[in-house]
PDB file of C-alpha atoms in Angstrom:
ATOM      1  CA  UNK E  11     -24.907 -39.456   6.361  1.00 43.00           C
ATOM      2  CA  UNK E  12     -21.833 -37.538   5.328  1.00 49.00           C
ATOM      3  CA  UNK E  13     -20.336 -35.230   7.898  1.00 49.00           C
ATOM      4  CA  UNK E  14     -20.311 -31.502   7.340  1.00 45.00           C
ATOM      5  CA  UNK E  15     -16.939 -29.799   7.194  1.00 46.00           C
ATOM      6  CA  UNK E  16     -16.863 -26.297   8.662  1.00 42.00           C
ATOM      7  CA  UNK E  17     -13.945 -23.965   8.067  1.00 43.00           C
ATOM      8  CA  UNK E  18     -13.399 -21.137  10.474  1.00 40.00           C
ATOM      9  CA  UNK E  19     -11.095 -18.218   9.716  1.00 43.00           C
ATOM     10  CA  UNK E  20      -9.806 -15.598  12.078  1.00 45.00           C
ATOM     11  CA  UNK E  21     -11.610 -12.258  12.059  1.00 47.00           C
ATOM     12  CA  UNK E  22      -9.801  -9.094  13.070  1.00 57.00           C
ATOM     13  CA  UNK E  23     -11.780  -6.903  15.442  1.00 54.00           C
ATOM     14  CA  UNK E  24     -10.919  -3.605  17.023  1.00 56.00           C
ATOM     15  CA  UNK E  25     -11.572  -3.395  20.755  1.00 58.00           C
ATOM     16  CA  UNK E  26     -11.386  -0.430  23.076  1.00 60.00           C
ATOM     17  CA  UNK E  27      -9.514  -0.404  26.310  1.00 50.00           C
ATOM     18  CA  UNK E  28     -11.421  -0.522  29.592  1.00 41.00           C
ATOM     19  CA  UNK E  29     -10.692   3.161  30.132  1.00 46.00           C
ATOM     20  CA  UNK E  30     -11.396   4.219  26.533  1.00 49.00           C
ATOM     21  CA  UNK E  31     -13.056   7.592  26.183  1.00 62.00           C
ATOM     22  CA  UNK E  32     -14.417   9.531  23.232  1.00 78.00           C
ATOM     23  CA  UNK E  33     -12.143  12.162  21.762  1.00 87.00           C
ATOM     24  CA  UNK E  34     -13.644  15.633  22.020  1.00 92.00           C
ATOM     25  CA  UNK E  35     -12.001  17.304  19.049  1.00 95.00           C
ATOM     26  CA  UNK E  36     -11.747  21.041  18.534  1.00 96.00           C
ATOM     27  CA  UNK E  37     -12.049  20.545  14.777  1.00 97.00           C
ATOM     28  CA  UNK E  38     -15.227  21.663  13.018  1.00 97.00           C
ATOM     29  CA  UNK E  39     -15.379  18.271  11.342  1.00 98.00           C
ATOM     30  CA  UNK E  40     -13.365  15.098  11.803  1.00 98.00           C
ATOM     31  CA  UNK E  41     -13.176  11.455  10.776  1.00 98.00           C
ATOM     32  CA  UNK E  42     -10.940   8.678  12.116  1.00 98.00           C
ATOM     33  CA  UNK E  43     -10.792   5.202  10.579  1.00 98.00           C
ATOM     34  CA  UNK E  44      -8.912   2.040  11.498  1.00 97.00           C
ATOM     35  CA  UNK E  45      -7.384   1.011   8.171  1.00 97.00           C
ATOM     36  CA  UNK E  46      -7.235  -2.773   8.530  1.00 90.00           C
ATOM     37  CA  UNK E  47     -10.619  -3.445  10.149  1.00 94.00           C
ATOM     38  CA  UNK E  48     -12.582  -0.556   8.629  1.00 95.00           C
ATOM     39  CA  UNK E  49     -13.794   0.491  12.072  1.00 96.00           C
ATOM     40  CA  UNK E  50     -14.824   4.140  12.343  1.00 97.00           C
ATOM     41  CA  UNK E  51     -13.308   5.432  15.570  1.00 96.00           C
ATOM     42  CA  UNK E  52     -14.671   8.962  15.381  1.00 96.00           C
ATOM     43  CA  UNK E  53     -17.038  10.912  13.133  1.00 97.00           C
ATOM     44  CA  UNK E  54     -17.940  14.558  13.700  1.00 97.00           C
ATOM     45  CA  UNK E  55     -19.888  16.252  10.915  1.00 98.00           C
ATOM     46  CA  UNK E  56     -18.189  13.637   8.757  1.00 98.00           C
ATOM     47  CA  UNK E  57     -20.730  13.687   5.927  1.00 98.00           C
ATOM     48  CA  UNK E  58     -21.054  17.461   5.707  1.00 98.00           C
ATOM     49  CA  UNK E  59     -19.652  18.906   2.451  1.00 98.00           C
ATOM     50  CA  UNK E  60     -17.081  21.538   3.433  1.00 98.00           C
ATOM     51  CA  UNK E  61     -14.335  23.521   1.704  1.00 98.00           C
ATOM     52  CA  UNK E  62     -11.408  21.049   1.641  1.00 98.00           C
ATOM     53  CA  UNK E  63      -8.682  23.490   0.568  1.00 98.00           C
ATOM     54  CA  UNK E  64      -5.550  21.651  -0.594  1.00 98.00           C
ATOM     55  CA  UNK E  65      -6.703  18.338   0.848  1.00 98.00           C
ATOM     56  CA  UNK E  66      -8.732  17.985  -2.358  1.00 98.00           C
ATOM     57  CA  UNK E  67      -5.415  17.523  -4.176  1.00 98.00           C
ATOM     58  CA  UNK E  68      -5.631  13.897  -3.017  1.00 98.00           C
ATOM     59  CA  UNK E  69      -8.313  13.355  -5.672  1.00 98.00           C
ATOM     60  CA  UNK E  70      -6.121  14.919  -8.357  1.00 98.00           C
ATOM     61  CA  UNK E  71      -3.290  12.624  -7.308  1.00 98.00           C
ATOM     62  CA  UNK E  72      -5.532   9.558  -7.385  1.00 98.00           C
ATOM     63  CA  UNK E  73      -6.567  10.355 -10.943  1.00 98.00           C
ATOM     64  CA  UNK E  74      -2.945  11.008 -11.926  1.00 98.00           C
ATOM     65  CA  UNK E  75      -1.931   7.607 -10.547  1.00 98.00           C
ATOM     66  CA  UNK E  76      -4.811   6.004 -12.441  1.00 98.00           C
ATOM     67  CA  UNK E  77      -3.568   7.630 -15.642  1.00 98.00           C
ATOM     68  CA  UNK E  78      -0.013   6.418 -15.050  1.00 98.00           C
ATOM     69  CA  UNK E  79      -1.248   2.916 -14.329  1.00 98.00           C
ATOM     70  CA  UNK E  80      -3.281   2.967 -17.560  1.00 98.00           C
ATOM     71  CA  UNK E  81      -0.315   4.159 -19.620  1.00 98.00           C
ATOM     72  CA  UNK E  82      -1.868   7.561 -20.347  1.00 98.00           C
ATOM     73  CA  UNK E  83       0.916   9.328 -18.459  1.00 98.00           C
ATOM     74  CA  UNK E  84       4.516   8.302 -17.839  1.00 98.00           C
ATOM     75  CA  UNK E  85       6.613   9.404 -14.882  1.00 98.00           C
ATOM     76  CA  UNK E  86       9.410  10.590 -17.187  1.00 98.00           C
ATOM     77  CA  UNK E  87       7.050  12.376 -19.567  1.00 98.00           C
ATOM     78  CA  UNK E  88       7.452  16.152 -19.700  1.00 98.00           C
ATOM     79  CA  UNK E  89       4.277  18.233 -19.643  1.00 98.00           C
ATOM     80  CA  UNK E  90       3.949  21.872 -20.729  1.00 98.00           C
ATOM     81  CA  UNK E  91       3.170  24.619 -18.243  1.00 98.00           C
ATOM     82  CA  UNK E  92       0.412  26.957 -19.385  1.00 98.00           C
ATOM     83  CA  UNK E  93      -0.226  30.584 -18.493  1.00 98.00           C
ATOM     84  CA  UNK E  94      -3.300  29.399 -16.590  1.00 97.00           C
ATOM     85  CA  UNK E  95      -1.100  27.181 -14.403  1.00 98.00           C
ATOM     86  CA  UNK E  96       1.438  29.929 -13.764  1.00 97.00           C
ATOM     87  CA  UNK E  97      -1.166  32.475 -12.691  1.00 97.00           C
ATOM     88  CA  UNK E  98      -2.163  30.526  -9.554  1.00 96.00           C
ATOM     89  CA  UNK E  99      -1.042  31.966  -6.245  1.00 94.00           C
ATOM     90  CA  UNK E 100      -0.864  30.351  -2.831  1.00 94.00           C
ATOM     91  CA  UNK E 101       1.328  27.264  -2.555  1.00 95.00           C
ATOM     92  CA  UNK E 102       3.131  26.687  -5.843  1.00 96.00           C
ATOM     93  CA  UNK E 103       6.207  25.147  -7.475  1.00 97.00           C
ATOM     94  CA  UNK E 104       6.883  28.547  -9.109  1.00 96.00           C
ATOM     95  CA  UNK E 105       6.373  27.005 -12.534  1.00 97.00           C
ATOM     96  CA  UNK E 106       6.792  29.279 -15.546  1.00 97.00           C
ATOM     97  CA  UNK E 107       4.609  29.271 -18.639  1.00 98.00           C
ATOM     98  CA  UNK E 108       6.344  27.603 -21.555  1.00 98.00           C
ATOM     99  CA  UNK E 109       8.608  25.292 -19.576  1.00 97.00           C
ATOM    100  CA  UNK E 110       8.145  21.522 -19.529  1.00 98.00           C
ATOM    101  CA  UNK E 111       8.195  19.511 -16.287  1.00 98.00           C
ATOM    102  CA  UNK E 112       8.451  15.770 -15.662  1.00 98.00           C
ATOM    103  CA  UNK E 113       5.302  14.068 -14.371  1.00 98.00           C
ATOM    104  CA  UNK E 114       7.225  12.651 -11.411  1.00 98.00           C
ATOM    105  CA  UNK E 115       8.399  16.131 -10.413  1.00 98.00           C
ATOM    106  CA  UNK E 116       4.851  17.442 -10.699  1.00 98.00           C
ATOM    107  CA  UNK E 117       3.577  14.665  -8.433  1.00 98.00           C
ATOM    108  CA  UNK E 118       6.257  15.382  -5.838  1.00 98.00           C
ATOM    109  CA  UNK E 119       5.467  19.069  -6.192  1.00 98.00           C
ATOM    110  CA  UNK E 120       1.796  18.432  -5.441  1.00 98.00           C
ATOM    111  CA  UNK E 121       2.469  16.149  -2.475  1.00 98.00           C
ATOM    112  CA  UNK E 122       5.424  17.874  -0.811  1.00 98.00           C
ATOM    113  CA  UNK E 123       5.061  21.499  -1.927  1.00 97.00           C
ATOM    114  CA  UNK E 124       1.258  21.543  -2.345  1.00 97.00           C
ATOM    115  CA  UNK E 125       1.732  23.057  -5.787  1.00 98.00           C
ATOM    116  CA  UNK E 126      -1.465  24.621  -7.113  1.00 98.00           C
ATOM    117  CA  UNK E 127       0.260  25.186 -10.438  1.00 98.00           C
ATOM    118  CA  UNK E 128       1.408  21.555 -10.678  1.00 98.00           C
ATOM    119  CA  UNK E 129      -2.189  20.361 -10.280  1.00 98.00           C
ATOM    120  CA  UNK E 130      -3.265  22.479 -13.254  1.00 98.00           C
ATOM    121  CA  UNK E 131      -0.499  21.055 -15.447  1.00 98.00           C
ATOM    122  CA  UNK E 132      -1.707  17.518 -14.656  1.00 98.00           C
ATOM    123  CA  UNK E 133      -5.350  18.527 -15.139  1.00 98.00           C
ATOM    124  CA  UNK E 134      -4.739  20.106 -18.544  1.00 98.00           C
ATOM    125  CA  UNK E 135      -2.701  17.121 -19.701  1.00 98.00           C
ATOM    126  CA  UNK E 136      -5.524  14.715 -18.830  1.00 98.00           C
ATOM    127  CA  UNK E 137      -8.599  16.737 -19.781  1.00 98.00           C
ATOM    128  CA  UNK E 138      -7.524  19.721 -21.878  1.00 98.00           C
ATOM    129  CA  UNK E 139      -8.764  22.309 -19.398  1.00 98.00           C
ATOM    130  CA  UNK E 140      -8.886  22.498 -15.637  1.00 98.00           C
ATOM    131  CA  UNK E 141     -12.652  23.042 -15.673  1.00 98.00           C
ATOM    132  CA  UNK E 142     -13.202  19.834 -17.648  1.00 98.00           C
ATOM    133  CA  UNK E 143     -10.853  17.947 -15.337  1.00 98.00           C
ATOM    134  CA  UNK E 144     -12.812  19.197 -12.310  1.00 98.00           C
ATOM    135  CA  UNK E 145     -15.989  17.742 -13.805  1.00 98.00           C
ATOM    136  CA  UNK E 146     -14.182  14.452 -14.357  1.00 98.00           C
ATOM    137  CA  UNK E 147     -12.999  14.549 -10.729  1.00 98.00           C
ATOM    138  CA  UNK E 148     -16.581  14.911  -9.540  1.00 98.00           C
ATOM    139  CA  UNK E 149     -17.763  12.046 -11.720  1.00 98.00           C
ATOM    140  CA  UNK E 150     -14.923   9.751 -10.664  1.00 98.00           C
ATOM    141  CA  UNK E 151     -15.459  10.607  -7.003  1.00 98.00           C
ATOM    142  CA  UNK E 152     -19.092   9.557  -7.291  1.00 98.00           C
ATOM    143  CA  UNK E 153     -18.026   6.249  -8.862  1.00 98.00           C
ATOM    144  CA  UNK E 154     -15.672   5.643  -5.929  1.00 98.00           C
ATOM    145  CA  UNK E 155     -18.448   6.250  -3.396  1.00 98.00           C
ATOM    146  CA  UNK E 156     -17.519   9.825  -2.507  1.00 98.00           C
ATOM    147  CA  UNK E 157     -21.077  11.094  -2.541  1.00 97.00           C
ATOM    148  CA  UNK E 158     -20.468  14.416  -0.799  1.00 98.00           C
ATOM    149  CA  UNK E 159     -17.749  15.754  -3.083  1.00 98.00           C
ATOM    150  CA  UNK E 160     -18.022  18.345  -5.855  1.00 98.00           C
ATOM    151  CA  UNK E 161     -14.961  19.839  -7.542  1.00 98.00           C
ATOM    152  CA  UNK E 162     -14.648  23.122  -9.398  1.00 98.00           C
ATOM    153  CA  UNK E 163     -10.863  23.085  -9.800  1.00 98.00           C
ATOM    154  CA  UNK E 164      -7.916  20.722  -9.457  1.00 98.00           C
ATOM    155  CA  UNK E 165      -6.230  22.113  -6.362  1.00 98.00           C
ATOM    156  CA  UNK E 166      -8.750  23.358  -3.792  1.00 98.00           C
ATOM    157  CA  UNK E 167      -8.358  27.062  -4.559  1.00 97.00           C
ATOM    158  CA  UNK E 168     -11.362  28.807  -2.904  1.00 96.00           C
ATOM    159  CA  UNK E 169     -14.346  28.729  -5.235  1.00 96.00           C
ATOM    160  CA  UNK E 170     -18.085  28.415  -4.680  1.00 96.00           C
ATOM    161  CA  UNK E 171     -19.268  24.828  -4.825  1.00 97.00           C
ATOM    162  CA  UNK E 172     -15.879  23.177  -4.286  1.00 98.00           C
ATOM    163  CA  UNK E 173     -16.683  20.797  -1.437  1.00 98.00           C
ATOM    164  CA  UNK E 174     -15.688  17.489   0.158  1.00 98.00           C
ATOM    165  CA  UNK E 175     -16.779  15.712   3.317  1.00 98.00           C
ATOM    166  CA  UNK E 176     -14.320  14.360   5.859  1.00 98.00           C
ATOM    167  CA  UNK E 177     -15.563  10.831   5.170  1.00 98.00           C
ATOM    168  CA  UNK E 178     -14.902  11.313   1.442  1.00 98.00           C
ATOM    169  CA  UNK E 179     -11.398  12.546   2.190  1.00 98.00           C
ATOM    170  CA  UNK E 180     -10.852   9.490   4.374  1.00 98.00           C
ATOM    171  CA  UNK E 181     -12.040   7.284   1.521  1.00 98.00           C
ATOM    172  CA  UNK E 182      -9.703   8.739  -1.086  1.00 98.00           C
ATOM    173  CA  UNK E 183      -6.807   8.584   1.399  1.00 98.00           C
ATOM    174  CA  UNK E 184      -7.572   4.916   2.020  1.00 98.00           C
ATOM    175  CA  UNK E 185      -7.758   4.176  -1.703  1.00 98.00           C
ATOM    176  CA  UNK E 186      -4.455   5.935  -2.392  1.00 98.00           C
ATOM    177  CA  UNK E 187      -2.721   3.686   0.132  1.00 98.00           C
ATOM    178  CA  UNK E 188      -4.450   0.485  -0.993  1.00 98.00           C
ATOM    179  CA  UNK E 189      -4.479   0.990  -4.751  1.00 98.00           C
ATOM    180  CA  UNK E 190      -1.125   2.709  -5.289  1.00 98.00           C
ATOM    181  CA  UNK E 191       1.302   1.586  -2.565  1.00 98.00           C
ATOM    182  CA  UNK E 192       4.226   2.090  -4.980  1.00 98.00           C
ATOM    183  CA  UNK E 193       3.688   5.858  -4.824  1.00 98.00           C
ATOM    184  CA  UNK E 194       2.674   6.208  -1.199  1.00 98.00           C
ATOM    185  CA  UNK E 195       6.247   6.655   0.173  1.00 98.00           C
ATOM    186  CA  UNK E 196       6.335  10.059  -1.559  1.00 98.00           C
ATOM    187  CA  UNK E 197       3.801  11.305   0.996  1.00 98.00           C
ATOM    188  CA  UNK E 198       6.377  10.922   3.767  1.00 98.00           C
ATOM    189  CA  UNK E 199       9.057  12.858   1.871  1.00 98.00           C
ATOM    190  CA  UNK E 200      10.018  15.812   4.066  1.00 97.00           C
ATOM    191  CA  UNK E 201      11.735  17.926   1.424  1.00 97.00           C
ATOM    192  CA  UNK E 202      11.666  18.411  -2.329  1.00 97.00           C
ATOM    193  CA  UNK E 203      13.832  21.117  -3.902  1.00 96.00           C
ATOM    194  CA  UNK E 204      12.537  21.708  -7.415  1.00 95.00           C
ATOM    195  CA  UNK E 205      13.801  25.218  -8.105  1.00 91.00           C
ATOM    196  CA  UNK E 206      17.181  26.106  -6.509  1.00 92.00           C
ATOM    197  CA  UNK E 207      16.223  29.772  -6.825  1.00 89.00           C
ATOM    198  CA  UNK E 208      13.322  29.086  -4.455  1.00 90.00           C
ATOM    199  CA  UNK E 209      15.207  27.061  -1.844  1.00 88.00           C
ATOM    200  CA  UNK E 210      12.867  28.195   0.947  1.00 89.00           C
ATOM    201  CA  UNK E 211      10.060  26.384  -0.869  1.00 91.00           C
ATOM    202  CA  UNK E 212      11.138  22.805  -0.243  1.00 95.00           C
ATOM    203  CA  UNK E 213       9.538  21.578   2.999  1.00 96.00           C
ATOM    204  CA  UNK E 214       6.534  19.300   3.416  1.00 97.00           C
ATOM    205  CA  UNK E 215       3.775  21.079   5.342  1.00 95.00           C
ATOM    206  CA  UNK E 216       2.657  17.944   7.217  1.00 97.00           C
ATOM    207  CA  UNK E 217       3.462  18.790  10.868  1.00 97.00           C
ATOM    208  CA  UNK E 218       3.481  15.150  12.047  1.00 98.00           C
ATOM    209  CA  UNK E 219       6.288  13.809   9.871  1.00 98.00           C
ATOM    210  CA  UNK E 220       9.368  13.030  11.934  1.00 93.00           C
ATOM    211  CA  UNK E 221       7.618  13.073  15.333  1.00 97.00           C
ATOM    212  CA  UNK E 222       8.126   9.336  15.861  1.00 97.00           C
ATOM    213  CA  UNK E 223       4.424   8.506  15.993  1.00 98.00           C
ATOM    214  CA  UNK E 224       4.307   6.637  12.683  1.00 98.00           C
ATOM    215  CA  UNK E 225       2.875   9.481  10.583  1.00 98.00           C
ATOM    216  CA  UNK E 226       3.676   9.001   6.890  1.00 98.00           C
ATOM    217  CA  UNK E 227       1.121  11.103   4.937  1.00 97.00           C
ATOM    218  CA  UNK E 228      -0.996  12.570   3.453  1.00 98.00           C
ATOM    219  CA  UNK E 229      -2.003  16.232   2.799  1.00 98.00           C
ATOM    220  CA  UNK E 230      -2.540  19.484   4.653  1.00 98.00           C
ATOM    221  CA  UNK E 231      -4.973  22.201   3.650  1.00 98.00           C
ATOM    222  CA  UNK E 232      -5.604  25.802   4.584  1.00 98.00           C
ATOM    223  CA  UNK E 233      -7.713  28.684   3.353  1.00 97.00           C
ATOM    224  CA  UNK E 234      -9.471  31.448   5.261  1.00 96.00           C
ATOM    225  CA  UNK E 235     -12.828  29.795   4.545  1.00 96.00           C
ATOM    226  CA  UNK E 236     -11.756  26.215   5.366  1.00 97.00           C
ATOM    227  CA  UNK E 237      -9.451  26.903   8.297  1.00 98.00           C
ATOM    228  CA  UNK E 238      -6.546  24.537   8.907  1.00 98.00           C
ATOM    229  CA  UNK E 239      -7.017  20.889   8.031  1.00 98.00           C
ATOM    230  CA  UNK E 240      -5.104  17.662   7.586  1.00 98.00           C
ATOM    231  CA  UNK E 241      -5.913  14.358   5.934  1.00 98.00           C
ATOM    232  CA  UNK E 242      -3.337  12.096   7.530  1.00 98.00           C
ATOM    233  CA  UNK E 243      -2.271   8.557   8.180  1.00 98.00           C
ATOM    234  CA  UNK E 244      -0.020   6.892  10.716  1.00 98.00           C
ATOM    235  CA  UNK E 245       1.193   3.343  11.211  1.00 98.00           C
ATOM    236  CA  UNK E 246       2.383   1.729  14.430  1.00 97.00           C
ATOM    237  CA  UNK E 247       3.245  -1.967  14.272  1.00 96.00           C
ATOM    238  CA  UNK E 248       0.645  -3.704  12.110  1.00 94.00           C
ATOM    239  CA  UNK E 249      -2.019  -1.061  12.682  1.00 97.00           C
ATOM    240  CA  UNK E 250      -2.678   1.957  10.508  1.00 98.00           C
ATOM    241  CA  UNK E 251      -5.183   4.733  11.056  1.00 98.00           C
ATOM    242  CA  UNK E 252      -6.573   7.313   8.660  1.00 98.00           C
ATOM    243  CA  UNK E 253      -7.739  10.626  10.093  1.00 98.00           C
ATOM    244  CA  UNK E 254      -9.126  13.868   8.701  1.00 98.00           C
ATOM    245  CA  UNK E 255      -9.645  17.139  10.567  1.00 98.00           C
ATOM    246  CA  UNK E 256     -10.835  20.500   9.288  1.00 98.00           C
ATOM    247  CA  UNK E 257     -11.764  23.940  10.551  1.00 98.00           C
ATOM    248  CA  UNK E 258      -8.990  24.456  13.098  1.00 98.00           C
ATOM    249  CA  UNK E 259      -8.018  28.058  13.744  1.00 97.00           C
ATOM    250  CA  UNK E 260      -4.211  27.973  13.609  1.00 98.00           C
ATOM    251  CA  UNK E 261      -1.352  25.953  12.177  1.00 97.00           C
ATOM    252  CA  UNK E 262      -0.286  25.107  15.721  1.00 98.00           C
ATOM    253  CA  UNK E 263      -3.743  23.861  16.735  1.00 98.00           C
ATOM    254  CA  UNK E 264      -3.838  21.652  13.637  1.00 98.00           C
ATOM    255  CA  UNK E 265      -0.529  20.075  14.625  1.00 98.00           C
ATOM    256  CA  UNK E 266      -1.562  19.601  18.263  1.00 98.00           C
ATOM    257  CA  UNK E 267      -4.997  18.199  17.453  1.00 98.00           C
ATOM    258  CA  UNK E 268      -3.684  15.811  14.810  1.00 98.00           C
ATOM    259  CA  UNK E 269      -0.975  14.427  17.096  1.00 98.00           C
ATOM    260  CA  UNK E 270      -3.492  14.010  19.912  1.00 98.00           C
ATOM    261  CA  UNK E 271      -5.886  12.113  17.644  1.00 98.00           C
ATOM    262  CA  UNK E 272      -3.126   9.744  16.487  1.00 98.00           C
ATOM    263  CA  UNK E 273      -2.072   9.016  20.065  1.00 97.00           C
ATOM    264  CA  UNK E 274      -5.689   8.507  21.141  1.00 96.00           C
ATOM    265  CA  UNK E 275      -6.470   6.111  18.289  1.00 96.00           C
ATOM    266  CA  UNK E 276      -3.476   3.883  19.009  1.00 96.00           C
ATOM    267  CA  UNK E 277      -3.651   3.985  22.812  1.00 94.00           C
ATOM    268  CA  UNK E 278      -7.391   3.601  23.308  1.00 93.00           C
ATOM    269  CA  UNK E 279      -7.965   0.808  20.793  1.00 86.00           C
ATOM    270  CA  UNK E 280      -6.200  -2.453  19.967  1.00 81.00           C
ATOM    271  CA  UNK E 281      -6.741  -5.154  17.361  1.00 74.00           C
ATOM    272  CA  UNK E 282      -7.712  -8.699  18.322  1.00 74.00           C
ATOM    273  CA  UNK E 283      -8.182 -11.787  16.172  1.00 71.00           C
ATOM    274  CA  UNK E 284     -11.185 -13.991  16.943  1.00 68.00           C
TER     275      UNK E 284
END
């Protein structure tokens, strides 16, 4: 009788420390994921569709990266700015109708400056109108497994029916890092000066960058309806975590809560190979 050959491979598991305790977040909804093992460390109202504000720009960016990868867009290509793009308020690149802007600058403008106008330029280039692009976003999100997301615009501007769950935001953040690592360093860029006449509008709104805790992305969000939120990621050693919080009442509380969650996730859990 021939012998059987068994091959065993190491399996990475996440284990909690003896003193590990659950994190009681102040956020209305939250989701924390260990990137390498896929272990969910925390979920609070994680499947509830909520207003995502500018965090929904992560979906616009994912579709832009897909288009670049497919050869539909080129980083050096210049796209026209429409009147519809210029009319957006809130966080913008101060784009002017009629000018043409490089795709790479638009992407940096979305990531670093949270440009509502830049999102519309990308949307119109890919779908003709922002409304059509929003429908494509919803369809693509469903294909990616984001079952609690519905988009009505490209940038998260308050509008009825524009919703994402924290788990869906965690999924698109994870896919951005895994599928397009060549672009991910842009998320840690602290400044981007596009228009010298608007020099005050150059700083990344992510409050964790530069704190020395490994934070390197992804996107903040804020509207009166959504509160303050952050879809973030941090890496320490070989471990990376993805976290999403929403519904915090101030910019300061968002920063404090996000930093506390990062510290908790790295201190209370460790990875072991079995």
